[in-house]
Structures are given as structure tokens and as C-alpha cells.
Coordinates of C-alpha atoms in Angstrom, one line a residue:
Chain J
M1 CA -28.5 -9.2 17.7
A2 CA -32.1 -10.3 18.3
T3 CA -34.5 -7.4 18.0
K4 CA -36.4 -8.4 21.1
N5 CA -35.0 -10.3 24.0
W6 CA -36.7 -13.2 25.6
P7 CA -38.2 -12.3 28.9
L8 CA -37.1 -13.7 32.3
W9 CA -39.2 -16.3 34.1
E10 CA -39.0 -17.6 37.7
I11 CA -39.2 -21.4 38.1
F12 CA -40.8 -23.2 40.9
V13 CA -40.6 -27.0 41.3
R14 CA -42.5 -29.5 43.4
S15 CA -39.9 -32.1 44.2
K16 CA -42.5 -34.7 45.1
N17 CA -46.2 -34.9 45.9
G18 CA -46.8 -33.7 49.5
L19 CA -44.2 -31.0 49.2
E20 CA -44.7 -27.4 48.1
H21 CA -43.4 -25.8 44.9
R22 CA -40.1 -24.2 45.8
H23 CA -38.2 -21.5 43.9
F24 CA -35.4 -23.2 41.9
G25 CA -34.0 -20.3 39.8
S26 CA -34.9 -18.4 36.6
L27 CA -34.4 -18.6 32.9
H28 CA -35.3 -16.8 29.6
A29 CA -38.0 -18.0 27.3
A30 CA -40.2 -16.5 24.6
D31 CA -43.4 -17.6 26.3
A32 CA -44.8 -19.7 29.1
D33 CA -44.9 -22.9 27.1
M34 CA -41.2 -22.6 26.2
A35 CA -40.4 -21.6 29.8
L36 CA -41.9 -24.9 31.0
E37 CA -40.0 -26.9 28.5
N38 CA -36.7 -25.1 29.3
A39 CA -37.3 -25.4 33.0
R40 CA -37.7 -29.2 32.5
D41 CA -34.3 -29.4 30.8
V42 CA -32.5 -26.9 33.0
Y43 CA -33.8 -27.8 36.5
T44 CA -35.1 -31.4 36.4
R45 CA -32.5 -33.5 34.6
R46 CA -32.2 -35.8 37.6
N47 CA -35.7 -36.4 38.8
E48 CA -35.8 -33.2 40.9
G49 CA -39.4 -32.6 40.2
V50 CA -42.9 -33.8 39.5
S51 CA -44.5 -30.5 38.8
I52 CA -43.3 -27.1 37.5
W53 CA -44.7 -23.6 37.8
V54 CA -43.4 -20.7 35.7
V55 CA -44.1 -17.0 36.4
E56 CA -42.8 -14.2 34.3
S57 CA -40.4 -12.3 36.7
K58 CA -42.0 -8.9 36.1
H59 CA -45.3 -10.2 37.7
I60 CA -43.6 -10.8 41.1
T61 CA -44.0 -8.0 43.6
A62 CA -41.3 -8.3 46.3
S63 CA -41.0 -6.6 49.7
N64 CA -38.1 -4.2 50.0
P65 CA -35.4 -5.1 52.6
E66 CA -35.3 -1.5 53.6
N67 CA -38.8 -2.0 55.1
N68 CA -37.8 -5.1 57.0
G69 CA -37.9 -3.3 60.3
E70 CA -41.5 -2.2 60.1
L71 CA -42.6 -5.5 58.4
F72 CA -40.9 -8.1 60.5
E73 CA -39.6 -6.6 63.8
P74 CA -43.0 -6.3 65.5
A75 CA -43.2 -10.1 65.6
Q76 CA -40.0 -10.3 67.6
D77 CA -41.4 -9.0 70.9
K78 CA -44.6 -11.0 70.8
V79 CA -43.3 -13.9 72.8
Y80 CA -46.8 -14.7 74.0
R81 CA -47.4 -16.2 70.5
H82 CA -45.1 -19.1 71.4
P83 CA -46.0 -22.0 73.7
T84 CA -42.9 -21.6 75.9
F85 CA -44.3 -18.2 77.2
Y86 CA -46.8 -20.1 79.3
D87 CA -46.0 -21.5 82.7
V88 CA -47.2 -25.0 83.3
P89 CA -46.1 -27.3 86.2
D90 CA -43.8 -30.2 85.3
E91 CA -46.2 -32.8 86.4
V92 CA -48.7 -31.8 83.7
K93 CA -48.1 -34.2 80.8
H94 CA -49.0 -34.2 77.1
M95 CA -49.2 -30.4 76.8
Chain U
M1 CA -26.2 9.5 50.6
S2 CA -23.4 11.1 52.7
E3 CA -20.0 9.4 53.1
E4 CA -20.8 8.9 56.8
Q5 CA -24.0 6.9 55.9
I6 CA -22.2 4.8 53.3
R7 CA -19.5 3.9 55.8
S8 CA -22.1 2.9 58.3
L9 CA -23.9 0.8 55.7
E10 CA -20.6 -0.9 54.8
R11 CA -19.7 -1.6 58.4
N12 CA -23.1 -3.2 58.8
F13 CA -22.7 -5.2 55.6
N14 CA -19.3 -6.6 56.5
E15 CA -20.6 -7.6 59.9
R16 CA -23.4 -9.5 58.3
I17 CA -21.0 -11.5 56.2
E18 CA -18.7 -12.2 59.2
R19 CA -21.8 -13.6 61.0
D20 CA -22.3 -15.9 57.9
E21 CA -25.5 -14.2 56.9
K22 CA -26.3 -14.4 53.2
I23 CA -26.6 -11.3 51.0
E24 CA -29.7 -11.4 48.8
P25 CA -30.3 -9.5 45.5
K26 CA -32.4 -6.6 46.9
D27 CA -30.1 -6.0 49.9
W28 CA -27.9 -3.0 50.0
M29 CA -24.3 -3.9 48.9
P30 CA -21.1 -1.9 48.2
E31 CA -20.7 -1.2 44.5
K32 CA -17.4 -3.1 44.5
Y33 CA -19.1 -6.2 45.9
R34 CA -21.6 -6.0 43.1
Q35 CA -19.0 -5.5 40.4
T36 CA -16.7 -8.2 41.7
H37 CA -19.5 -10.7 41.8
I38 CA -20.7 -9.8 38.3
R39 CA -17.2 -10.4 37.1
Q40 CA -16.6 -13.7 38.9
I41 CA -20.0 -15.2 38.4
S42 CA -20.1 -14.3 34.7
Q43 CA -16.6 -15.6 34.1
H44 CA -17.7 -18.8 35.7
A45 CA -20.8 -19.0 33.5
H46 CA -18.8 -18.2 30.4
S47 CA -16.4 -21.0 31.3
E48 CA -19.3 -23.5 31.5
I49 CA -20.5 -22.4 28.1
V50 CA -17.1 -22.4 26.3
G51 CA -16.3 -25.6 28.2
M52 CA -18.9 -27.4 26.1
L53 CA -16.9 -26.8 22.9
P54 CA -13.9 -29.1 23.3
E55 CA -16.1 -32.0 24.4
G56 CA -19.0 -31.4 22.1
N57 CA -16.6 -32.0 19.3
W58 CA -16.2 -35.6 20.5
I59 CA -19.9 -36.6 21.0
T60 CA -20.3 -38.0 17.5
R61 CA -17.0 -39.9 17.8
A62 CA -17.5 -41.5 21.2
P63 CA -16.4 -45.2 21.0
S64 CA -19.6 -46.7 22.3
L65 CA -23.2 -45.9 23.1
R66 CA -22.4 -45.9 26.9
R67 CA -19.7 -43.3 26.4
K68 CA -21.8 -41.3 24.0
V69 CA -24.8 -40.9 26.4
A70 CA -22.5 -40.1 29.2
L71 CA -20.7 -37.4 27.3
L72 CA -23.9 -36.0 25.9
A73 CA -25.3 -35.8 29.4
K74 CA -22.1 -34.1 30.7
V75 CA -22.2 -31.5 28.0
Q76 CA -25.9 -30.8 28.7
D77 CA -25.0 -30.4 32.4
E78 CA -22.5 -27.8 31.4
A79 CA -25.1 -25.8 29.5
G80 CA -27.3 -26.1 32.6
H81 CA -24.5 -24.9 34.9
G82 CA -23.9 -21.9 32.6
L83 CA -27.6 -21.1 32.8
Y84 CA -27.8 -21.4 36.6
L85 CA -24.9 -19.0 36.9
Y86 CA -26.1 -16.5 34.3
S87 CA -29.4 -16.2 36.1
A88 CA -27.6 -15.8 39.5
C89 CA -25.5 -13.1 37.8
E90 CA -28.5 -11.3 36.4
T91 CA -29.9 -10.8 40.0
L92 CA -27.1 -8.2 40.4
G93 CA -28.7 -6.0 37.8
V94 CA -26.9 -6.9 34.6
T95 CA -28.7 -8.3 31.6
R96 CA -28.1 -11.6 29.8
D97 CA -27.4 -9.7 26.6
E98 CA -24.7 -7.5 28.3
L99 CA -23.1 -10.7 29.6
Y100 CA -23.0 -12.3 26.2
E101 CA -21.7 -9.1 24.7
Q102 CA -18.8 -9.1 27.2
L103 CA -17.9 -12.7 26.3
H104 CA -18.2 -12.2 22.6
T105 CA -16.1 -9.0 22.5
G106 CA -13.4 -10.5 24.7
K107 CA -14.1 -8.1 27.5
A108 CA -14.9 -10.9 29.9
K109 CA -12.6 -13.9 30.4
Y110 CA -13.4 -17.6 30.7
S111 CA -11.2 -20.3 32.2
S112 CA -8.1 -20.5 30.0
I113 CA -8.0 -24.3 30.2
F114 CA -10.6 -24.4 27.3
N115 CA -8.1 -22.7 25.0
Y116 CA -6.2 -26.1 24.7
P117 CA -7.3 -28.5 22.0
A118 CA -9.0 -31.9 22.7
L119 CA -6.9 -34.0 20.3
T120 CA -7.9 -37.6 21.1
W121 CA -10.6 -39.6 22.8
A122 CA -8.3 -39.9 25.8
D123 CA -8.7 -36.2 26.2
M124 CA -12.3 -36.7 27.2
G125 CA -11.0 -38.9 30.0
A126 CA -8.3 -36.4 31.1
I127 CA -10.7 -33.4 31.0
G128 CA -13.3 -35.2 33.2
W129 CA -10.7 -36.5 35.6
L130 CA -8.3 -33.5 35.8
V131 CA -10.2 -30.4 34.6
D132 CA -13.4 -31.3 36.4
G133 CA -11.4 -32.5 39.4
A134 CA -9.7 -29.1 39.6
A135 CA -13.0 -27.3 39.0
I136 CA -14.6 -29.2 41.9
I137 CA -11.8 -28.1 44.2
N138 CA -12.4 -24.6 43.2
Q139 CA -16.2 -24.9 43.4
V140 CA -17.0 -26.8 46.6
P141 CA -16.0 -23.8 48.9
L142 CA -18.3 -21.6 46.8
C143 CA -21.3 -23.4 48.1
N144 CA -20.8 -21.4 51.2
T145 CA -20.1 -18.0 49.6
S146 CA -21.9 -14.9 50.9
Y147 CA -24.0 -14.1 47.9
G148 CA -27.2 -16.2 48.2
P149 CA -28.0 -16.8 44.5
Y150 CA -24.4 -17.8 43.7
A151 CA -24.2 -20.1 46.7
R152 CA -27.5 -21.8 45.7
A153 CA -26.4 -22.2 42.1
M154 CA -23.1 -23.7 43.2
I155 CA -24.8 -26.3 45.4
R156 CA -26.6 -27.5 42.4
V157 CA -23.5 -27.4 40.2
C158 CA -21.4 -29.4 42.7
K159 CA -24.0 -32.1 43.1
E160 CA -23.8 -32.7 39.4
E161 CA -20.1 -32.3 38.9
S162 CA -18.9 -35.5 40.6
F163 CA -20.5 -37.6 37.9
H164 CA -18.3 -35.7 35.4
Q165 CA -15.1 -36.5 37.2
R166 CA -16.0 -40.2 37.6
Q167 CA -17.0 -40.6 34.0
G168 CA -13.6 -39.1 33.0
F169 CA -11.7 -41.3 35.4
E170 CA -13.5 -44.4 34.0
I171 CA -12.4 -43.5 30.5
M172 CA -8.8 -43.2 31.7
L173 CA -9.0 -46.5 33.6
K174 CA -10.3 -48.4 30.6
L175 CA -7.6 -47.0 28.3
A176 CA -4.8 -47.4 30.9
N177 CA -5.8 -51.1 31.2
G178 CA -6.2 -51.6 27.4
T179 CA -3.7 -52.2 24.6
P180 CA -0.3 -50.6 24.8
E181 CA -1.5 -48.1 22.2
Q182 CA -4.5 -47.2 24.4
K183 CA -2.4 -46.8 27.4
E184 CA -0.1 -44.5 25.5
L185 CA -3.1 -42.5 24.5
A186 CA -4.1 -42.1 28.1
Q187 CA -0.5 -41.2 29.1
D188 CA -0.3 -38.6 26.3
A189 CA -3.5 -37.0 27.5
L190 CA -2.3 -36.8 31.0
N191 CA 1.0 -35.3 29.8
R192 CA -0.8 -32.5 28.0
W193 CA -3.6 -31.7 30.6
W194 CA -1.6 -32.0 33.8
W195 CA 0.1 -28.6 33.8
P196 CA -2.8 -26.6 32.4
S197 CA -5.0 -28.2 35.1
L198 CA -2.6 -27.0 37.8
M199 CA -2.8 -23.5 36.3
M200 CA -6.6 -23.6 36.5
L201 CA -6.4 -23.0 40.2
G202 CA -5.0 -19.5 39.5
P203 CA -1.8 -17.6 39.9
T204 CA 0.4 -18.1 42.9
D205 CA -0.8 -16.3 46.1
D206 CA 1.9 -13.6 45.8
K207 CA 0.6 -12.8 42.3
S208 CA -3.1 -13.0 42.9
V209 CA -4.6 -9.5 43.1
H210 CA -8.1 -10.3 44.3
T211 CA -7.4 -12.9 47.0
E212 CA -7.6 -10.7 50.1
Q213 CA -10.9 -9.0 49.3
S214 CA -12.4 -12.2 48.0
M215 CA -11.5 -14.0 51.3
K216 CA -13.4 -11.3 53.2
W217 CA -16.5 -11.7 51.1
K218 CA -16.2 -15.5 51.3
L219 CA -15.9 -15.6 47.5
K220 CA -12.8 -17.6 48.3
R221 CA -12.3 -19.8 51.4
K222 CA -8.8 -21.0 50.6
T223 CA -5.9 -19.4 48.6
N224 CA -4.9 -20.6 45.1
D225 CA -1.8 -22.3 46.4
E226 CA -3.7 -24.2 49.1
L227 CA -6.2 -25.4 46.5
R228 CA -3.5 -26.4 44.1
Q229 CA -1.7 -28.4 46.8
Q230 CA -5.0 -30.1 47.7
F231 CA -5.6 -31.0 44.0
I232 CA -2.1 -32.5 43.6
D233 CA -2.3 -34.4 46.9
Q234 CA -5.5 -36.1 46.0
T235 CA -4.7 -36.6 42.3
V236 CA -1.3 -38.3 42.5
P237 CA -2.6 -41.4 44.2
Q238 CA -5.4 -41.6 41.5
A239 CA -2.7 -41.6 38.8
D240 CA -1.0 -44.5 40.6
V241 CA -4.2 -46.5 40.4
L242 CA -4.2 -45.8 36.7
G243 CA -0.6 -46.9 36.4
L244 CA 0.2 -43.6 34.6
T245 CA 3.1 -41.2 35.3
I246 CA 2.5 -37.6 36.2
P247 CA 4.8 -35.5 33.9
D248 CA 6.7 -33.8 36.6
P249 CA 10.2 -35.1 37.4
D250 CA 10.3 -33.0 40.6
L251 CA 7.1 -34.5 42.0
K252 CA 7.8 -36.3 45.3
W253 CA 6.2 -37.1 48.6
N254 CA 7.4 -34.8 51.4
E255 CA 7.1 -36.8 54.7
E256 CA 7.5 -33.7 56.8
R257 CA 4.7 -31.7 55.2
Q258 CA 2.6 -34.8 54.5
S259 CA 2.1 -33.4 51.0
Y260 CA 3.7 -33.7 47.5
D261 CA 6.4 -31.3 46.4
F262 CA 6.1 -30.4 42.8
G263 CA 8.0 -28.7 40.0
E264 CA 7.9 -25.1 38.7
I265 CA 4.8 -24.1 36.7
D266 CA 5.3 -22.3 33.4
W267 CA 3.5 -19.1 34.3
D268 CA 4.6 -17.4 31.1
E269 CA 2.5 -20.0 29.2
F270 CA -0.4 -19.3 31.5
W271 CA -0.3 -15.5 30.9
Q272 CA 0.1 -16.0 27.2
V273 CA -3.1 -18.1 27.1
V274 CA -5.0 -15.7 29.4
K275 CA -4.0 -12.8 27.0
G276 CA -5.5 -14.7 24.1
H277 CA -2.5 -16.4 22.6
G278 CA -3.4 -20.0 23.5
P279 CA -3.7 -22.6 20.8
M280 CA -7.5 -22.4 20.6
N281 CA -8.6 -18.9 21.8
K282 CA -9.6 -17.7 18.3
E283 CA -11.2 -21.0 17.4
R284 CA -13.4 -21.0 20.6
M285 CA -14.6 -17.5 20.2
K286 CA -15.3 -18.1 16.5
A287 CA -17.4 -21.1 17.4
R288 CA -19.3 -19.4 20.2
V289 CA -20.0 -16.1 18.3
G290 CA -20.9 -18.0 15.2
A291 CA -23.4 -20.2 17.1
W292 CA -25.0 -17.1 18.7
E293 CA -25.3 -15.2 15.3
R294 CA -26.6 -18.2 13.5
G295 CA -29.3 -18.6 16.2
T296 CA -30.6 -15.0 15.8
W297 CA -33.4 -15.9 13.4
V298 CA -34.5 -18.7 15.7
R299 CA -34.7 -16.4 18.7
D300 CA -36.5 -13.8 16.7
A301 CA -38.9 -16.4 15.3
A302 CA -39.7 -17.8 18.7
M303 CA -40.5 -14.3 20.0
A304 CA -42.7 -13.5 16.9
Y305 CA -44.6 -16.8 17.4
A306 CA -45.1 -16.1 21.1
E307 CA -46.5 -12.6 20.3
K308 CA -48.8 -14.1 17.6
K309 CA -50.2 -16.7 20.0
R310 CA -50.8 -14.0 22.6
A311 CA -52.6 -11.7 20.2
R312 CA -54.8 -14.6 19.0
K313 CA -55.7 -15.5 22.6
E314 CA -56.6 -11.9 23.4
K315 CA -58.8 -11.7 20.3
E316 CA -60.6 -14.9 21.2
A317 CA -61.2 -13.5 24.7
V318 CA -62.9 -10.4 23.4

């Protein structure tokens, strides 16, 4: 048994320039350099990416689904933030 | 939490799955859902890892460079698939070390197909064509399963898997159209891998203990018998293209069912292999545990080096 386990890293890949980095999965590695090398082998064997970010999982702070109500529900009744809320006559074009 | 509260959470949870909503790692889930998923995803990961062994053995003996790069890439994919699945499994709160421990002590199972030996080069063809073919049939419905990380891993796995099956079929095709000896090699591999491939799709429905619950959680979309029939119906015409004979005298087209009837599967053999008495069970575990133990110093050294680099960086920053 190894005395110390390799930490977990989250992998983000930009599939091509112009697109954002997207979460692809995670993997274990001793350090950031190794995480990058492993991510290249595990997640980009078929030209899936042109750029990789690695972040050690413990550095990610995530919202808790239990708080989804207070976090996300208030947006649901704010229909006035959408263009369809506003009445405009049919003959008005390009709006 | 009171029982009343748990029941209400469970009701809510089941409704979400019925609505085809995905469950994500931090969502509340019934303990049984968590445990069942840990079991299935880890078995799946272990199968990918152990599945590298019968083929890895043939990389150095591939008959041409074309075959060698393809087999090497396939085995590398299997390592990748194992890693996608292990990390999906870890999101359920189990560590990688615990998962390895379960595999190495025999507590966790892996697909029993890998407890059969790969005796000739033709076995590389039969494994890709039949074993990966059966695996694809099992895996495609899982791209829609309810647990988000598993579904995402499966989408990636399925995309890569079809190359595996085609490279296997190509090997079979070449041998089947080769010299009489080569054709015999292909027929022999089909004879040995056909029945174990049918068993891969799991026990018959009346003997399958997890089916009902797994259907509810969308861990399964079709029963084992349905999947097996689908596999047979699509594979028999492929064997015809190869000009090889499927080793089942009872196999025949049923006009009424628009499906093939097939012979009795030897389930005693299946359970013997599952229980650890297959031809290669001991060998596979010895190879896997041995590789893990021989790698300990490498993992330790990498960790020590990472810490040394970090310490040096911190010192320079001061």
C-alpha cells in the first residue's frame, strides 16, 4: 500500500478555440504537472481538446442542492427579465 | 431524520427519476441507490481494468504494425474507460483505494468473460467482435441512466467502443478469408467465445435478482434476455458474412418471432466462473495485484517528488 494517496484533480478541456473549457471528469495525480499529463492521456486521445485546466478537487467550493430553493427559485418569478414579457404590436419589425 | 421525512424524500427522488431528471453527486439519494451504484459502476470499472490483461498479452505478438497500433490503442482505451468509471464511482463517496481493495481481495466482481484465456491471435478478433459487441449492447442504454456522472462516462465509453468492435471484426474477416489454417483459427475462436459472450449479458430474467429495482432507477432499460436476443439477432448475420458457423446446433430463424431461436446456455459453467473457478480467475488476480504491488514504490516516489518540488517553490517564494 502506498503511504500517501495521490490527490484527486478535476479536469477541464477546451475542445476548440472559441469555446469555453468544460468539465470532463477527474483523475488522480501526484501534482499539477502529472495531472496535466494524465488528463492528456485520459481525456484527449481523439483530438477532444486544444487546452486543459486542472484544479485540485479540494479547492472547488460547490453550492449545496439543499439551498437550491433560496438560490435559484427567486429567478423563476422574474418574467420581466425576458423579452417575451413586453407587449409590442405585430407590425413592429426587427425587435 | 424521521421515517416520515425519509419517505417523503424518497417519493420526491423517485418522481425525479420518472421525469428523466438526472441525479447529481451532492443530491440526496436513498442509501440503497448509492450502494447499488457503487457496486455496479465499480464492477464495470474493474471489468475494464482486468479486460486489458487477455489482450495486453498479445500486443508484442501482433502480426503486423497495423494490428499492433490498433490493439495498443484499444487496450489504452480500456484503461481510460476504467478511469472514467472509477472517478464517476468516487463521486458517490467511496475512495479509489477502497475500490482497488475490493477488487484485489475478491470482494468486488468483474465481468467473468475475462476469466477465459486468449489462446491464439484469432482470439483478439473474437474478443473485439463478440465481447465488445455484447458490451456495447449492455452499455448503450446506460448513456441514459439516472446517475449523471455514470451517464456522462458511458457516453464517452460508447463513442470509443465501436472502433473496438470493428477492429475485432476486421481481424476475423482477414483470417476467415485467409488460408484454411487461418480460417480454422477464426472458427476455433468463435467456438470458444460464443457461449461465454452470451453469458456476459447476465443470468436469465427469472434468475436475475436486481432487474426490477435497476429498471426503476434506469440502471437497466432492457432485461438480460431482451439484450441477449438483440445480440444474437445482430451477430448471426455478421457470422454469415465471415462464412463462419456459430457453434449452436439449435440456432435457427423463427419467422413468427422475427428472431433467432437458440440452444440452452450452460449456466452451471457461468456460476462456476463467477464463483472463481474459471480457467483464468487466479491468473488474472495474480497479474492485477502483482502490478499494483510492484507499482507501490513508483507511486510513493511520485508523491515524494511532488512534495519536494512544492517545498522548494515555497522556499523560493519567501
